[in-house]
Amino acid sequence: MTAIHSTHIAKPATVSTVMLKVLAALLPGIALSVYCNGIGILLQLLLASLTALGAEAAMLRLRGVAVLPALKDLSAIVTAWLLALSLPPLGGWWMIVVATLFAIIVAKQLYGGLGNNPFNPAMAGFALMVVSFPAQMAQWGSPQLPLDAVAQWQWIFLHTLPAGGVPDAISSATPLDVLKTGLRQGQALAGLLPSSSAQGLIALGWLAGGLWLWQQKLIPWQTPLAMLAGLLALALPLWLWQPAQYASPLLHLLQGGTLLAAAFIVTDPVSGSSTPKGRLIFGFGVGLLTYVIRVFGNFPDGIAFAVLLMNMTVPLLDQYTRPAVFGHRRERS
């Protein structure tokens, strides 16, 4: 007997299939990051992945949940990769380990695992590191480092360099940090703009991955566009008002992981809003808060804090933006 299925009902994608495609979408940006920042980023991805799988397995066993099916969904690997790509490429090995342990154990498993976490685990781990270790998190290597793979891995594990190596060359501040610090010291904006196009090149890799995920119908269009609109809503008028004091909107789009967040972080279906209007408000709020924290706050970038703050609003957004059922009036709350 042959069972005939309706041709109009698409088979839903499994969690592991979705996560695998998200990992694939990250590859263009990772390749460009390796080209610009060196091969050390691959070690960070490996450390993050092993830590995430180990922490997830340990917590699942403690909770009495089947380990193998949960590990096979690849959600822990996605969190690990997003975290590794957000931290300094040549940060000490312990930094990515601590951040990943916090993301998996505290931000994910203690809330009940995948589907129950109210906060984005990767951004929770990132925020922990920024608050606890601001000096280490502000040290990013200069683009096109003159260090081979062995020297980079030696720096990550032992924090030492081969003879003749200059630590200052691999511990420079991020372009946004240089910009904020210089402006507060009264320096001219023109002299603080990044001279390298590395970050912009990497950002195009994130954009390509995000567009592919949208074409695959794995992420909605509302959240990424709303986030960018929220960022530009403040960046554009302030730049037009005082171009010598505020950086251009293009710089804010291409620096600080803006496009990485727009394509891969604010689109998290678990910690973000589930309604179309809610996604627009959520994304717009993330963009606004990111700019406010970047320009007026004490941290050089504000994406992680903006995402976590907007995560708090998701239950309210979902409640008041839920579409009415066809044929029924919306119930007053």
mmCIF file with all atom_site columns, C-alpha atoms in Angstrom, residues 37 40-41 43-44 47 88-95 135-136 139-142 145 147-162 165-172:
data_model
loop_
_atom_site.group_PDB
_atom_site.id
_atom_site.type_symbol
_atom_site.label_atom_id
_atom_site.label_alt_id
_atom_site.label_comp_id
_atom_site.label_asym_id
_atom_site.label_entity_id
_atom_site.label_seq_id
_atom_site.pdbx_PDB_ins_code
_atom_site.Cartn_x
_atom_site.Cartn_y
_atom_site.Cartn_z
_atom_site.occupancy
_atom_site.B_iso_or_equiv
_atom_site.pdbx_formal_charge
_atom_site.auth_seq_id
_atom_site.auth_comp_id
_atom_site.auth_asym_id
_atom_site.auth_atom_id
_atom_site.pdbx_PDB_model_num
ATOM 1  C CA . ASN A 1 37  ? 42.774 38.242 11.486 1.00 0.00 ? 37  ASN A CA 1
ATOM 2  C CA . GLY A 1 40  ? 43.893 31.812 15.487 1.00 0.00 ? 40  GLY A CA 1
ATOM 3  C CA . ILE A 1 41  ? 40.150 32.216 15.049 1.00 0.00 ? 41  ILE A CA 1
ATOM 4  C CA . LEU A 1 43  ? 41.443 27.559 17.405 1.00 0.00 ? 43  LEU A CA 1
ATOM 5  C CA . GLN A 1 44  ? 38.873 29.752 19.162 1.00 0.00 ? 44  GLN A CA 1
ATOM 6  C CA . LEU A 1 47  ? 37.874 25.476 21.877 1.00 0.00 ? 47  LEU A CA 1
ATOM 7  C CA . PRO A 1 88  ? 38.949 38.801 20.353 1.00 0.00 ? 88  PRO A CA 1
ATOM 8  C CA . PRO A 1 89  ? 40.499 36.378 17.803 1.00 0.00 ? 89  PRO A CA 1
ATOM 9  C CA . LEU A 1 90  ? 43.723 36.148 19.803 1.00 0.00 ? 90  LEU A CA 1
ATOM 10 C CA . GLY A 1 91  ? 42.181 36.218 23.280 1.00 0.00 ? 91  GLY A CA 1
ATOM 11 C CA . GLY A 1 92  ? 43.541 33.793 25.836 1.00 0.00 ? 92  GLY A CA 1
ATOM 12 C CA . TRP A 1 93  ? 42.157 30.248 25.706 1.00 0.00 ? 93  TRP A CA 1
ATOM 13 C CA . TRP A 1 94  ? 40.510 30.648 29.088 1.00 0.00 ? 94  TRP A CA 1
ATOM 14 C CA . MET A 1 95  ? 38.369 33.543 27.856 1.00 0.00 ? 95  MET A CA 1
ATOM 15 C CA . ALA A 1 135 ? 40.804 45.096 29.466 1.00 0.00 ? 135 ALA A CA 1
ATOM 16 C CA . GLN A 1 136 ? 41.246 41.670 27.864 1.00 0.00 ? 136 GLN A CA 1
ATOM 17 C CA . GLN A 1 139 ? 42.494 43.831 22.926 1.00 0.00 ? 139 GLN A CA 1
ATOM 18 C CA . TRP A 1 140 ? 42.091 42.841 19.305 1.00 0.00 ? 140 TRP A CA 1
ATOM 19 C CA . GLY A 1 141 ? 44.971 42.040 16.983 1.00 0.00 ? 141 GLY A CA 1
ATOM 20 C CA . SER A 1 142 ? 45.845 44.369 14.149 1.00 0.00 ? 142 SER A CA 1
ATOM 21 C CA . LEU A 1 145 ? 49.187 40.171 11.595 1.00 0.00 ? 145 LEU A CA 1
ATOM 22 C CA . LEU A 1 147 ? 52.410 35.999 12.822 1.00 0.00 ? 147 LEU A CA 1
ATOM 23 C CA . ASP A 1 148 ? 52.255 32.452 11.547 1.00 0.00 ? 148 ASP A CA 1
ATOM 24 C CA . ALA A 1 149 ? 49.845 29.838 12.874 1.00 0.00 ? 149 ALA A CA 1
ATOM 25 C CA . VAL A 1 150 ? 52.274 28.498 15.479 1.00 0.00 ? 150 VAL A CA 1
ATOM 26 C CA . ALA A 1 151 ? 52.945 31.975 16.879 1.00 0.00 ? 151 ALA A CA 1
ATOM 27 C CA . GLN A 1 152 ? 49.230 32.759 17.118 1.00 0.00 ? 152 GLN A CA 1
ATOM 28 C CA . TRP A 1 153 ? 48.427 29.510 18.884 1.00 0.00 ? 153 TRP A CA 1
ATOM 29 C CA . GLN A 1 154 ? 51.409 30.068 21.209 1.00 0.00 ? 154 GLN A CA 1
ATOM 30 C CA . TRP A 1 155 ? 49.990 33.478 22.120 1.00 0.00 ? 155 TRP A CA 1
ATOM 31 C CA . ILE A 1 156 ? 46.516 32.091 22.769 1.00 0.00 ? 156 ILE A CA 1
ATOM 32 C CA . PHE A 1 157 ? 47.724 29.259 25.033 1.00 0.00 ? 157 PHE A CA 1
ATOM 33 C CA . LEU A 1 158 ? 50.875 30.678 26.631 1.00 0.00 ? 158 LEU A CA 1
ATOM 34 C CA . HIS A 1 159 ? 50.525 34.451 26.092 1.00 0.00 ? 159 HIS A CA 1
ATOM 35 C CA . THR A 1 160 ? 54.087 34.580 24.837 1.00 0.00 ? 160 THR A CA 1
ATOM 36 C CA . LEU A 1 161 ? 55.546 35.516 21.465 1.00 0.00 ? 161 LEU A CA 1
ATOM 37 C CA . PRO A 1 162 ? 58.526 34.237 19.492 1.00 0.00 ? 162 PRO A CA 1
ATOM 38 C CA . GLY A 1 165 ? 57.521 39.695 18.573 1.00 0.00 ? 165 GLY A CA 1
ATOM 39 C CA . VAL A 1 166 ? 55.863 42.944 19.667 1.00 0.00 ? 166 VAL A CA 1
ATOM 40 C CA . PRO A 1 167 ? 52.842 42.460 21.983 1.00 0.00 ? 167 PRO A CA 1
ATOM 41 C CA . ASP A 1 168 ? 51.382 45.870 21.083 1.00 0.00 ? 168 ASP A CA 1
ATOM 42 C CA . ALA A 1 169 ? 50.907 44.688 17.488 1.00 0.00 ? 169 ALA A CA 1
ATOM 43 C CA . ILE A 1 170 ? 48.521 41.953 18.558 1.00 0.00 ? 170 ILE A CA 1
ATOM 44 C CA . SER A 1 171 ? 46.715 43.746 21.370 1.00 0.00 ? 171 SER A CA 1
ATOM 45 C CA . SER A 1 172 ? 45.392 46.868 19.695 1.00 0.00 ? 172 SER A CA 1
#
